[in-house]
PDB file of C-alpha atoms in Angstrom:
ATOM      1  CA  MET A   1      26.073 -14.296  10.862  1.00 74.00           C
ATOM      2  CA  LEU A   2      27.728 -13.646   7.458  1.00 80.00           C
ATOM      3  CA  LEU A   3      26.142 -16.825   6.108  1.00 85.00           C
ATOM      4  CA  SER A   4      22.668 -15.673   7.218  1.00 85.00           C
ATOM      5  CA  ILE A   5      23.184 -12.287   5.550  1.00 86.00           C
ATOM      6  CA  ALA A   6      24.375 -13.961   2.335  1.00 90.00           C
ATOM      7  CA  ILE A   7      21.342 -16.271   2.337  1.00 88.00           C
ATOM      8  CA  LEU A   8      19.039 -13.301   2.984  1.00 88.00           C
ATOM      9  CA  ILE A   9      20.463 -11.364   0.025  1.00 89.00           C
ATOM     10  CA  ALA A  10      20.273 -14.439  -2.201  1.00 91.00           C
ATOM     11  CA  GLY A  11      16.680 -14.955  -1.080  1.00 89.00           C
ATOM     12  CA  PHE A  12      15.700 -11.401  -2.026  1.00 87.00           C
ATOM     13  CA  VAL A  13      17.388 -11.689  -5.409  1.00 89.00           C
ATOM     14  CA  GLY A  14      15.623 -14.985  -6.086  1.00 89.00           C
ATOM     15  CA  LEU A  15      12.301 -13.618  -4.832  1.00 85.00           C
ATOM     16  CA  VAL A  16      12.310 -10.520  -7.046  1.00 82.00           C
ATOM     17  CA  TRP A  17      13.543 -12.410 -10.109  1.00 88.00           C
ATOM     18  CA  SER A  18      11.117 -15.324  -9.728  1.00 86.00           C
ATOM     19  CA  ALA A  19       8.179 -12.965  -9.104  1.00 83.00           C
ATOM     20  CA  ASP A  20       8.989 -11.201 -12.366  1.00 83.00           C
ATOM     21  CA  ARG A  21       9.239 -14.519 -14.234  1.00 87.00           C
ATOM     22  CA  PHE A  22       6.006 -15.795 -12.668  1.00 83.00           C
ATOM     23  CA  VAL A  23       4.091 -12.685 -13.720  1.00 81.00           C
ATOM     24  CA  PHE A  24       5.650 -12.782 -17.199  1.00 85.00           C
ATOM     25  CA  GLY A  25       4.617 -16.409 -17.694  1.00 85.00           C
ATOM     26  CA  ALA A  26       1.137 -15.981 -16.213  1.00 84.00           C
ATOM     27  CA  ALA A  27       0.409 -12.837 -18.238  1.00 83.00           C
ATOM     28  CA  ALA A  28       1.689 -14.359 -21.501  1.00 85.00           C
ATOM     29  CA  LEU A  29      -0.286 -17.560 -20.912  1.00 84.00           C
ATOM     30  CA  ALA A  30      -3.459 -15.610 -20.144  1.00 83.00           C
ATOM     31  CA  LYS A  31      -3.059 -13.601 -23.335  1.00 80.00           C
ATOM     32  CA  ASN A  32      -2.526 -16.768 -25.384  1.00 83.00           C
ATOM     33  CA  TYR A  33      -5.826 -18.096 -24.020  1.00 79.00           C
ATOM     34  CA  GLY A  34      -7.681 -15.030 -25.226  1.00 78.00           C
ATOM     35  CA  ILE A  35      -8.007 -12.960 -22.055  1.00 76.00           C
ATOM     36  CA  PRO A  36      -8.097  -9.234 -22.979  1.00 73.00           C
ATOM     37  CA  THR A  37      -4.895  -7.272 -22.440  1.00 68.00           C
ATOM     38  CA  LEU A  38      -6.736  -4.707 -20.302  1.00 65.00           C
ATOM     39  CA  ILE A  39      -7.860  -7.349 -17.810  1.00 71.00           C
ATOM     40  CA  ILE A  40      -4.411  -8.961 -17.669  1.00 72.00           C
ATOM     41  CA  GLY A  41      -2.767  -5.578 -17.074  1.00 67.00           C
ATOM     42  CA  LEU A  42      -5.111  -4.684 -14.227  1.00 63.00           C
ATOM     43  CA  THR A  43      -4.928  -8.088 -12.514  1.00 69.00           C
ATOM     44  CA  ILE A  44      -1.884 -10.271 -13.109  1.00 72.00           C
ATOM     45  CA  VAL A  45       0.577  -7.483 -13.981  1.00 69.00           C
ATOM     46  CA  ALA A  46      -0.763  -5.076 -11.363  1.00 67.00           C
ATOM     47  CA  MET A  47      -0.435  -7.714  -8.637  1.00 71.00           C
ATOM     48  CA  GLY A  48       3.064  -8.657  -9.716  1.00 71.00           C
ATOM     49  CA  SER A  49       4.901  -6.181  -7.516  1.00 70.00           C
ATOM     50  CA  SER A  50       3.057  -7.516  -4.445  1.00 78.00           C
ATOM     51  CA  ALA A  51       3.921 -11.149  -5.156  1.00 81.00           C
ATOM     52  CA  PRO A  52       7.072 -11.021  -2.959  1.00 84.00           C
ATOM     53  CA  GLU A  53       5.095  -9.692   0.023  1.00 86.00           C
ATOM     54  CA  MET A  54       2.393 -12.314  -0.472  1.00 88.00           C
ATOM     55  CA  MET A  55       4.848 -15.209  -0.600  1.00 87.00           C
ATOM     56  CA  VAL A  56       6.886 -14.018   2.395  1.00 89.00           C
ATOM     57  CA  SER A  57       3.722 -13.384   4.413  1.00 90.00           C
ATOM     58  CA  ALA A  58       2.406 -16.860   3.653  1.00 90.00           C
ATOM     59  CA  GLN A  59       5.755 -18.460   4.498  1.00 89.00           C
ATOM     60  CA  ALA A  60       6.001 -16.538   7.788  1.00 91.00           C
ATOM     61  CA  ALA A  61       2.446 -17.465   8.752  1.00 92.00           C
ATOM     62  CA  LEU A  62       3.154 -21.131   7.992  1.00 91.00           C
ATOM     63  CA  ALA A  63       6.167 -20.879  10.316  1.00 88.00           C
ATOM     64  CA  GLN A  64       3.869 -19.548  13.086  1.00 90.00           C
ATOM     65  CA  GLN A  65       5.428 -16.081  12.789  1.00 90.00           C
ATOM     66  CA  THR A  66       2.346 -13.953  12.262  1.00 92.00           C
ATOM     67  CA  ASP A  67       4.104 -10.856  13.630  1.00 93.00           C
ATOM     68  CA  THR A  68       6.628 -11.110  10.797  1.00 93.00           C
ATOM     69  CA  ALA A  69       3.814 -11.402   8.238  1.00 93.00           C
ATOM     70  CA  VAL A  70       1.909  -8.452   9.710  1.00 95.00           C
ATOM     71  CA  GLY A  71       5.105  -6.415   9.982  1.00 94.00           C
ATOM     72  CA  ASN A  72       5.852  -7.158   6.341  1.00 93.00           C
ATOM     73  CA  ALA A  73       2.434  -5.891   5.195  1.00 94.00           C
ATOM     74  CA  ILE A  74       2.403  -2.740   7.341  1.00 96.00           C
ATOM     75  CA  GLY A  75       6.126  -2.068   6.921  1.00 95.00           C
ATOM     76  CA  SER A  76       5.948  -2.446   3.145  1.00 93.00           C
ATOM     77  CA  ASN A  77       3.210   0.181   2.959  1.00 95.00           C
ATOM     78  CA  ILE A  78       5.277   2.578   5.064  1.00 96.00           C
ATOM     79  CA  THR A  79       8.375   1.853   2.967  1.00 95.00           C
ATOM     80  CA  ASN A  80       6.498   2.276  -0.322  1.00 93.00           C
ATOM     81  CA  ILE A  81       5.307   5.774   0.568  1.00 95.00           C
ATOM     82  CA  LEU A  82       8.138   7.193   2.644  1.00 96.00           C
ATOM     83  CA  LEU A  83      11.171   5.593   0.979  1.00 95.00           C
ATOM     84  CA  VAL A  84      10.145   4.477  -2.527  1.00 93.00           C
ATOM     85  CA  LEU A  85       7.958   7.479  -3.347  1.00 92.00           C
ATOM     86  CA  GLY A  86      10.417   9.791  -1.613  1.00 94.00           C
ATOM     87  CA  ILE A  87      13.386   8.572  -3.662  1.00 93.00           C
ATOM     88  CA  THR A  88      11.306   8.664  -6.841  1.00 91.00           C
ATOM     89  CA  ALA A  89      10.217  12.273  -6.240  1.00 91.00           C
ATOM     90  CA  LEU A  90      13.820  13.262  -5.478  1.00 92.00           C
ATOM     91  CA  LEU A  91      14.862  11.890  -8.874  1.00 89.00           C
ATOM     92  CA  ARG A  92      12.112  13.807 -10.658  1.00 88.00           C
ATOM     93  CA  PRO A  93       8.925  15.548  -9.443  1.00 87.00           C
ATOM     94  CA  LEU A  94       5.821  13.463 -10.122  1.00 84.00           C
ATOM     95  CA  ASN A  95       2.773  14.806 -11.940  1.00 81.00           C
ATOM     96  CA  VAL A  96      -0.553  13.200 -10.976  1.00 77.00           C
ATOM     97  CA  SER A  97      -2.961  13.089 -13.920  1.00 71.00           C
ATOM     98  CA  SER A  98      -4.613   9.683 -13.833  1.00 67.00           C
ATOM     99  CA  SER A  99      -8.300   9.374 -12.988  1.00 66.00           C
ATOM    100  CA  THR A 100      -7.612   5.802 -11.892  1.00 61.00           C
ATOM    101  CA  LEU A 101      -5.152   7.023  -9.262  1.00 69.00           C
ATOM    102  CA  LYS A 102      -7.571   9.664  -8.003  1.00 72.00           C
ATOM    103  CA  ARG A 103     -10.238   6.978  -7.735  1.00 75.00           C
ATOM    104  CA  GLU A 104      -7.919   4.614  -5.881  1.00 81.00           C
ATOM    105  CA  MET A 105      -6.604   7.141  -3.352  1.00 85.00           C
ATOM    106  CA  PRO A 106      -9.805   7.129  -1.256  1.00 88.00           C
ATOM    107  CA  VAL A 107      -9.726   3.326  -1.466  1.00 90.00           C
ATOM    108  CA  VAL A 108      -6.202   3.075  -0.037  1.00 92.00           C
ATOM    109  CA  MET A 109      -7.265   5.363   2.829  1.00 94.00           C
ATOM    110  CA  LEU A 110     -10.405   3.314   3.484  1.00 95.00           C
ATOM    111  CA  VAL A 111      -8.472   0.051   3.427  1.00 95.00           C
ATOM    112  CA  SER A 112      -5.836   1.510   5.770  1.00 96.00           C
ATOM    113  CA  LEU A 113      -8.553   2.489   8.247  1.00 96.00           C
ATOM    114  CA  ALA A 114     -10.019  -1.017   7.983  1.00 96.00           C
ATOM    115  CA  ALA A 115      -6.588  -2.488   8.811  1.00 96.00           C
ATOM    116  CA  TRP A 116      -6.330  -0.169  11.820  1.00 96.00           C
ATOM    117  CA  TYR A 117      -9.738  -1.347  13.053  1.00 96.00           C
ATOM    118  CA  ILE A 118      -8.907  -5.023  12.547  1.00 96.00           C
ATOM    119  CA  LEU A 119      -5.555  -4.806  14.358  1.00 96.00           C
ATOM    120  CA  SER A 120      -6.741  -2.452  17.121  1.00 95.00           C
ATOM    121  CA  ASP A 121      -7.545  -5.410  19.410  1.00 95.00           C
ATOM    122  CA  ASN A 122      -4.060  -6.907  18.848  1.00 96.00           C
ATOM    123  CA  PHE A 123      -5.519 -10.012  17.202  1.00 96.00           C
ATOM    124  CA  LEU A 124      -5.759 -11.077  13.565  1.00 96.00           C
ATOM    125  CA  GLY A 125      -8.450 -13.714  13.154  1.00 95.00           C
ATOM    126  CA  PHE A 126      -9.477 -16.148  10.447  1.00 96.00           C
ATOM    127  CA  GLY A 127     -12.750 -14.311   9.772  1.00 96.00           C
ATOM    128  CA  GLU A 128     -10.898 -11.021   9.437  1.00 96.00           C
ATOM    129  CA  GLY A 129      -8.505 -12.629   6.979  1.00 96.00           C
ATOM    130  CA  ILE A 130     -11.428 -13.911   4.907  1.00 96.00           C
ATOM    131  CA  ALA A 131     -13.048 -10.458   4.963  1.00 96.00           C
ATOM    132  CA  LEU A 132      -9.848  -8.820   3.726  1.00 96.00           C
ATOM    133  CA  MET A 133      -9.451 -11.399   0.952  1.00 95.00           C
ATOM    134  CA  ALA A 134     -13.084 -10.833  -0.093  1.00 96.00           C
ATOM    135  CA  GLY A 135     -12.363  -7.110  -0.191  1.00 94.00           C
ATOM    136  CA  PHE A 136      -9.387  -7.833  -2.444  1.00 92.00           C
ATOM    137  CA  ALA A 137     -11.555  -9.803  -4.878  1.00 91.00           C
ATOM    138  CA  ILE A 138     -14.173  -7.026  -4.903  1.00 92.00           C
ATOM    139  CA  PHE A 139     -11.553  -4.338  -5.507  1.00 88.00           C
ATOM    140  CA  ILE A 140      -9.934  -6.175  -8.420  1.00 85.00           C
ATOM    141  CA  SER A 141     -13.335  -6.904  -9.988  1.00 86.00           C
ATOM    142  CA  ALA A 142     -14.566  -3.335  -9.569  1.00 85.00           C
ATOM    143  CA  ILE A 143     -11.469  -1.615 -10.963  1.00 79.00           C
ATOM    144  CA  THR A 144     -11.429  -3.975 -13.948  1.00 78.00           C
ATOM    145  CA  ILE A 145     -15.125  -3.497 -14.765  1.00 81.00           C
ATOM    146  CA  ILE A 146     -14.883   0.295 -14.440  1.00 77.00           C
ATOM    147  CA  SER A 147     -11.750   0.450 -16.610  1.00 72.00           C
ATOM    148  CA  VAL A 148     -13.275  -1.774 -19.309  1.00 72.00           C
ATOM    149  CA  LYS A 149     -16.390   0.427 -19.457  1.00 75.00           C
ATOM    150  CA  GLN A 150     -14.323   3.623 -19.593  1.00 70.00           C
ATOM    151  CA  SER A 151     -12.112   2.188 -22.339  1.00 65.00           C
ATOM    152  CA  LYS A 152     -15.173   1.303 -24.450  1.00 65.00           C
ATOM    153  CA  ALA A 153     -16.741   4.715 -23.858  1.00 62.00           C
ATOM    154  CA  ALA A 154     -13.507   6.406 -24.952  1.00 59.00           C
ATOM    155  CA  ASN A 155     -13.314   4.258 -28.120  1.00 56.00           C
ATOM    156  CA  GLY A 156     -10.240   2.399 -26.874  1.00 51.00           C
ATOM    157  CA  GLU A 157      -8.449   5.423 -25.446  1.00 53.00           C
ATOM    158  CA  SER A 158      -8.078   4.484 -21.799  1.00 56.00           C
ATOM    159  CA  ASP A 159      -6.718   6.209 -18.724  1.00 60.00           C
ATOM    160  CA  PRO A 160      -2.899   6.795 -18.793  1.00 60.00           C
ATOM    161  CA  PHE A 161      -2.267   4.414 -15.874  1.00 61.00           C
ATOM    162  CA  VAL A 162      -4.377   1.698 -17.483  1.00 65.00           C
ATOM    163  CA  SER A 163      -2.591   2.128 -20.824  1.00 66.00           C
ATOM    164  CA  GLU A 164       0.820   1.936 -19.154  1.00 63.00           C
ATOM    165  CA  ALA A 165      -0.183  -1.178 -17.224  1.00 64.00           C
ATOM    166  CA  CYS A 166      -1.378  -2.839 -20.430  1.00 69.00           C
ATOM    167  CA  ASP A 167       1.920  -2.011 -22.130  1.00 68.00           C
ATOM    168  CA  GLU A 168       3.613  -4.263 -19.576  1.00 68.00           C
ATOM    169  CA  VAL A 169       1.724  -7.336 -20.849  1.00 75.00           C
ATOM    170  CA  PRO A 170       4.139  -9.517 -22.880  1.00 77.00           C
ATOM    171  CA  ASP A 171       3.315 -10.127 -26.533  1.00 78.00           C
ATOM    172  CA  ASN A 172       4.206 -12.874 -29.032  1.00 81.00           C
ATOM    173  CA  VAL A 173       5.295 -15.377 -26.365  1.00 84.00           C
ATOM    174  CA  SER A 174       4.665 -19.037 -27.164  1.00 88.00           C
ATOM    175  CA  THR A 175       2.552 -21.094 -24.751  1.00 86.00           C
ATOM    176  CA  SER A 176       5.459 -23.455 -24.018  1.00 89.00           C
ATOM    177  CA  VAL A 177       7.759 -20.549 -23.081  1.00 88.00           C
ATOM    178  CA  ALA A 178       5.019 -18.977 -20.959  1.00 87.00           C
ATOM    179  CA  LEU A 179       4.441 -22.269 -19.136  1.00 90.00           C
ATOM    180  CA  PHE A 180       8.177 -22.694 -18.556  1.00 92.00           C
ATOM    181  CA  TRP A 181       8.542 -19.309 -16.844  1.00 90.00           C
ATOM    182  CA  LEU A 182       5.315 -19.791 -14.928  1.00 86.00           C
ATOM    183  CA  VAL A 183       6.596 -23.064 -13.466  1.00 91.00           C
ATOM    184  CA  VAL A 184      10.042 -21.598 -12.758  1.00 90.00           C
ATOM    185  CA  GLY A 185       8.414 -18.744 -10.861  1.00 86.00           C
ATOM    186  CA  MET A 186       6.122 -21.089  -8.935  1.00 85.00           C
ATOM    187  CA  VAL A 187       9.093 -23.191  -7.819  1.00 89.00           C
ATOM    188  CA  ILE A 188      11.590 -20.464  -6.922  1.00 90.00           C
ATOM    189  CA  LEU A 189       9.118 -18.050  -5.273  1.00 86.00           C
ATOM    190  CA  PRO A 190       8.334 -20.253  -2.234  1.00 86.00           C
ATOM    191  CA  VAL A 191      11.946 -21.427  -1.935  1.00 90.00           C
ATOM    192  CA  SER A 192      13.221 -17.837  -1.914  1.00 89.00           C
ATOM    193  CA  SER A 193      10.587 -16.705   0.588  1.00 88.00           C
ATOM    194  CA  HIS A 194      11.520 -19.605   2.879  1.00 86.00           C
ATOM    195  CA  LEU A 195      15.193 -18.596   2.755  1.00 89.00           C
ATOM    196  CA  ILE A 196      14.274 -15.001   3.572  1.00 89.00           C
ATOM    197  CA  VAL A 197      12.128 -15.879   6.577  1.00 87.00           C
ATOM    198  CA  GLU A 198      14.638 -18.372   7.961  1.00 86.00           C
ATOM    199  CA  SER A 199      17.706 -16.160   7.530  1.00 89.00           C
ATOM    200  CA  ALA A 200      15.913 -13.024   8.776  1.00 85.00           C
ATOM    201  CA  THR A 201      14.800 -14.953  11.867  1.00 83.00           C
ATOM    202  CA  ASP A 202      18.379 -16.052  12.540  1.00 85.00           C
ATOM    203  CA  ILE A 203      19.610 -12.452  12.215  1.00 84.00           C
ATOM    204  CA  ALA A 204      16.813 -11.214  14.492  1.00 81.00           C
ATOM    205  CA  LYS A 205      17.769 -13.721  17.176  1.00 79.00           C
ATOM    206  CA  LEU A 206      21.437 -12.696  17.013  1.00 83.00           C
ATOM    207  CA  PHE A 207      20.545  -9.046  17.594  1.00 81.00           C
ATOM    208  CA  GLY A 208      17.648  -9.668  19.959  1.00 83.00           C
ATOM    209  CA  ILE A 209      15.116  -8.198  17.544  1.00 86.00           C
ATOM    210  CA  SER A 210      11.458  -9.262  17.595  1.00 88.00           C
ATOM    211  CA  ASP A 211       9.642 -10.943  14.694  1.00 87.00           C
ATOM    212  CA  LEU A 212       7.621  -7.748  14.214  1.00 91.00           C
ATOM    213  CA  VAL A 213      10.678  -5.510  13.892  1.00 91.00           C
ATOM    214  CA  ILE A 214      12.365  -7.826  11.405  1.00 90.00           C
ATOM    215  CA  GLY A 215       9.165  -7.771   9.321  1.00 90.00           C
ATOM    216  CA  LEU A 216       8.867  -3.988   9.528  1.00 92.00           C
ATOM    217  CA  THR A 217      12.467  -3.318   8.531  1.00 90.00           C
ATOM    218  CA  ILE A 218      14.674  -5.813   6.686  1.00 87.00           C
ATOM    219  CA  ILE A 219      11.891  -7.862   5.102  1.00 90.00           C
ATOM    220  CA  ALA A 220       9.660  -4.856   4.323  1.00 90.00           C
ATOM    221  CA  ILE A 221      12.503  -3.015   2.608  1.00 89.00           C
ATOM    222  CA  GLY A 222      13.619  -6.115   0.709  1.00 87.00           C
ATOM    223  CA  THR A 223      10.138  -6.984  -0.582  1.00 85.00           C
ATOM    224  CA  SER A 224       9.615  -3.354  -1.652  1.00 86.00           C
ATOM    225  CA  LEU A 225      12.512  -3.570  -4.113  1.00 82.00           C
ATOM    226  CA  PRO A 226      10.177  -4.344  -7.076  1.00 80.00           C
ATOM    227  CA  GLU A 227       8.177  -1.189  -6.326  1.00 81.00           C
ATOM    228  CA  LEU A 228      11.373   0.864  -6.155  1.00 84.00           C
ATOM    229  CA  ALA A 229      12.622  -0.554  -9.461  1.00 81.00           C
ATOM    230  CA  ALA A 230       9.237  -0.027 -11.139  1.00 77.00           C
ATOM    231  CA  CYS A 231       8.912   3.543  -9.875  1.00 82.00           C
ATOM    232  CA  VAL A 232      12.429   4.570 -10.881  1.00 81.00           C
ATOM    233  CA  ALA A 233      11.940   3.004 -14.315  1.00 77.00           C
ATOM    234  CA  GLY A 234       8.578   4.740 -14.607  1.00 75.00           C
ATOM    235  CA  VAL A 235       9.842   8.269 -13.909  1.00 79.00           C
ATOM    236  CA  LEU A 236      12.866   7.780 -16.146  1.00 79.00           C
ATOM    237  CA  LYS A 237      10.431   6.976 -18.973  1.00 75.00           C
ATOM    238  CA  ASN A 238       8.159   9.920 -18.012  1.00 77.00           C
ATOM    239  CA  GLU A 239       5.418   7.492 -16.937  1.00 73.00           C
ATOM    240  CA  ASP A 240       4.499   9.231 -13.693  1.00 73.00           C
ATOM    241  CA  ASP A 241       1.083   7.599 -13.410  1.00 71.00           C
ATOM    242  CA  LEU A 242       2.584   4.126 -13.633  1.00 71.00           C
ATOM    243  CA  ALA A 243       5.137   4.946 -10.931  1.00 75.00           C
ATOM    244  CA  LEU A 244       2.563   6.333  -8.514  1.00 81.00           C
ATOM    245  CA  GLY A 245       0.053   3.664  -9.488  1.00 78.00           C
ATOM    246  CA  ASN A 246       2.510   0.940  -8.509  1.00 79.00           C
ATOM    247  CA  ILE A 247       2.733   2.384  -4.997  1.00 86.00           C
ATOM    248  CA  ILE A 248      -0.994   2.900  -4.476  1.00 86.00           C
ATOM    249  CA  GLY A 249      -1.926  -0.457  -5.974  1.00 84.00           C
ATOM    250  CA  SER A 250       0.749  -2.278  -3.999  1.00 86.00           C
ATOM    251  CA  ASN A 251      -0.403  -0.706  -0.731  1.00 92.00           C
ATOM    252  CA  ILE A 252      -3.991  -1.758  -1.352  1.00 92.00           C
ATOM    253  CA  PHE A 253      -2.857  -5.281  -2.241  1.00 90.00           C
ATOM    254  CA  ASN A 254      -0.604  -5.474   0.837  1.00 92.00           C
ATOM    255  CA  LEU A 255      -3.472  -4.811   3.225  1.00 94.00           C
ATOM    256  CA  LEU A 256      -6.141  -6.823   1.426  1.00 94.00           C
ATOM    257  CA  ALA A 257      -4.140  -9.777   0.069  1.00 91.00           C
ATOM    258  CA  VAL A 258      -0.905  -9.938   2.096  1.00 92.00           C
ATOM    259  CA  LEU A 259      -2.397  -9.192   5.531  1.00 94.00           C
ATOM    260  CA  SER A 260      -5.317 -11.528   4.855  1.00 95.00           C
ATOM    261  CA  LEU A 261      -2.971 -14.482   4.267  1.00 93.00           C
ATOM    262  CA  ALA A 262      -1.542 -14.118   7.777  1.00 94.00           C
ATOM    263  CA  GLY A 263      -5.021 -14.228   9.312  1.00 94.00           C
ATOM    264  CA  ILE A 264      -6.218 -17.129   7.182  1.00 96.00           C
ATOM    265  CA  ILE A 265      -3.127 -19.303   7.576  1.00 95.00           C
ATOM    266  CA  ASN A 266      -2.281 -18.584  11.215  1.00 95.00           C
ATOM    267  CA  PRO A 267      -4.873 -16.598  13.226  1.00 95.00           C
ATOM    268  CA  SER A 268      -3.145 -15.326  16.361  1.00 94.00           C
ATOM    269  CA  ASN A 269      -2.313 -12.433  18.667  1.00 95.00           C
ATOM    270  CA  VAL A 270      -0.311  -9.561  17.193  1.00 95.00           C
ATOM    271  CA  ASP A 271       2.436  -7.538  18.877  1.00 94.00           C
ATOM    272  CA  PRO A 272       0.718  -4.522  20.584  1.00 95.00           C
ATOM    273  CA  ALA A 273       3.311  -2.196  19.005  1.00 94.00           C
ATOM    274  CA  VAL A 274       1.451  -2.567  15.703  1.00 95.00           C
ATOM    275  CA  SER A 275      -1.742  -0.951  16.997  1.00 94.00           C
ATOM    276  CA  SER A 276       0.005   1.625  19.194  1.00 94.00           C
ATOM    277  CA  ARG A 277       2.762   2.739  16.802  1.00 95.00           C
ATOM    278  CA  ASP A 278       3.140   1.265  13.330  1.00 96.00           C
ATOM    279  CA  ILE A 279      -0.451   1.442  12.128  1.00 96.00           C
ATOM    280  CA  PHE A 280      -0.529   5.172  12.929  1.00 97.00           C
ATOM    281  CA  ILE A 281       2.733   5.723  11.035  1.00 96.00           C
ATOM    282  CA  MET A 282       1.150   3.963   8.053  1.00 97.00           C
ATOM    283  CA  LEU A 283      -2.021   6.065   8.315  1.00 97.00           C
ATOM    284  CA  GLY A 284       0.040   9.257   8.553  1.00 96.00           C
ATOM    285  CA  ALA A 285       2.096   8.281   5.505  1.00 96.00           C
ATOM    286  CA  THR A 286      -1.093   7.498   3.558  1.00 95.00           C
ATOM    287  CA  ILE A 287      -2.608  10.873   4.461  1.00 94.00           C
ATOM    288  CA  ALA A 288       0.622  12.581   3.364  1.00 92.00           C
ATOM    289  CA  LEU A 289       0.504  10.718   0.030  1.00 89.00           C
ATOM    290  CA  ILE A 290      -3.070  11.843  -0.617  1.00 87.00           C
ATOM    291  CA  ALA A 291      -2.355  15.432   0.450  1.00 86.00           C
ATOM    292  CA  MET A 292       0.690  15.668  -1.817  1.00 85.00           C
ATOM    293  CA  SER A 293      -1.062  14.043  -4.776  1.00 80.00           C
ATOM    294  CA  LEU A 294      -4.310  16.016  -4.576  1.00 72.00           C
ATOM    295  CA  SER A 295      -2.852  19.464  -3.986  1.00 61.00           C
ATOM    296  CA  PHE A 296      -5.365  22.235  -3.330  1.00 55.00           C
ATOM    297  CA  ARG A 297      -3.137  24.497  -5.410  1.00 54.00           C
ATOM    298  CA  GLY A 298      -4.317  22.563  -8.434  1.00 55.00           C
ATOM    299  CA  SER A 299      -0.829  21.538  -9.586  1.00 57.00           C
ATOM    300  CA  ARG A 300      -1.214  17.902  -8.510  1.00 72.00           C
ATOM    301  CA  ARG A 301       2.560  17.524  -8.336  1.00 79.00           C
ATOM    302  CA  ILE A 302       4.803  15.774  -5.801  1.00 86.00           C
ATOM    303  CA  ASN A 303       8.015  17.846  -5.797  1.00 87.00           C
ATOM    304  CA  ARG A 304      11.577  17.171  -4.655  1.00 90.00           C
ATOM    305  CA  PHE A 305      11.121  19.003  -1.353  1.00 92.00           C
ATOM    306  CA  GLU A 306       8.188  16.754  -0.480  1.00 92.00           C
ATOM    307  CA  GLY A 307      10.215  13.743  -1.589  1.00 93.00           C
ATOM    308  CA  GLY A 308      12.994  14.793   0.774  1.00 95.00           C
ATOM    309  CA  LEU A 309      10.472  15.110   3.623  1.00 95.00           C
ATOM    310  CA  LEU A 310       9.236  11.564   2.950  1.00 96.00           C
ATOM    311  CA  VAL A 311      12.760  10.094   2.993  1.00 96.00           C
ATOM    312  CA  ALA A 312      13.565  12.015   6.189  1.00 97.00           C
ATOM    313  CA  ALA A 313      10.374  10.675   7.778  1.00 97.00           C
ATOM    314  CA  PHE A 314      11.419   7.128   6.824  1.00 96.00           C
ATOM    315  CA  ALA A 315      14.821   7.614   8.476  1.00 96.00           C
ATOM    316  CA  GLY A 316      13.078   8.957  11.578  1.00 96.00           C
ATOM    317  CA  TYR A 317      10.755   5.936  11.664  1.00 95.00           C
ATOM    318  CA  GLN A 318      13.682   3.525  11.479  1.00 93.00           C
ATOM    319  CA  TYR A 319      15.352   5.398  14.347  1.00 92.00           C
ATOM    320  CA  LEU A 320      12.118   5.178  16.357  1.00 92.00           C
ATOM    321  CA  ILE A 321      11.871   1.434  15.851  1.00 91.00           C
ATOM    322  CA  PHE A 322      15.448   0.589  16.747  1.00 85.00           C
ATOM    323  CA  SER A 323      15.635   3.047  19.644  1.00 83.00           C
ATOM    324  CA  SER A 324      12.617   1.302  21.177  1.00 75.00           C
ATOM    325  CA  VAL A 325      14.353  -2.061  20.703  1.00 68.00           C
ATOM    326  CA  SER A 326      17.521  -0.944  22.469  1.00 60.00           C
ATOM    327  CA  ALA A 327      15.625   0.844  25.253  1.00 56.00           C
TER     328      ALA A 327
END
């Protein structure tokens, strides 16, 4: 038991660290090969915080544990909004000023509804996985094209979220150093995700917890650590748009890229609890995010009281999950 917990913690540490190194190396290498900073910031860097979810989902699907992969995607979205955003707003109220975020909020709602429709029959198929992955490619292409056009129209002065994302692109990194970190990330990422899935499965068996629950709770919280770190760092630096953008972008990526991997790698039936409980919690959290961000009062501010409500809702959701397990 203690060994499994130790391996799980080590796996999460390795996963978060290697994802950061992988993104650092990939972004630096792309820049050295002449790819514009704006495109790197909106693709490689923006996807970086979802790399842990993607690797764990792929590893779980390869191990024939689709429920764990689905639970990770849905649970990470719930965790990002209720826990990560809640804690961030408790630290400091968030102002919402980015046009990119306002443009992406309807997208995250639309994608969430698409996930509900796909999982409503308690089956995640290969074709559905391909459709989600195609949607991911379209989304990335569209947001990049729109941002490039807006940046040119504004004579280089881009949206705050876009500017902050571009600031994260490493500069003056040699190609050899970039390649080194890229390879390190590529090696440690799958190893860490394998350790997480294996140890989490062992813990689940000891406590009689299903693959879905372990994905919704322990794994979802663990893979959301990069979002939490990014959001806390963002608000401490007064970069509210970057903090909120990490959450919205990650949630879109989780449903389009992470969920799609489970369907492509291992099409199978999904625990009915997803369609009857968890997907509605995710939809409710997404609606709350949009309502708080696009306030009709015109302030467009997520305050500490709302942050406290989100954290309380997360605690209530965890109680709901584990009370149903013990029942």
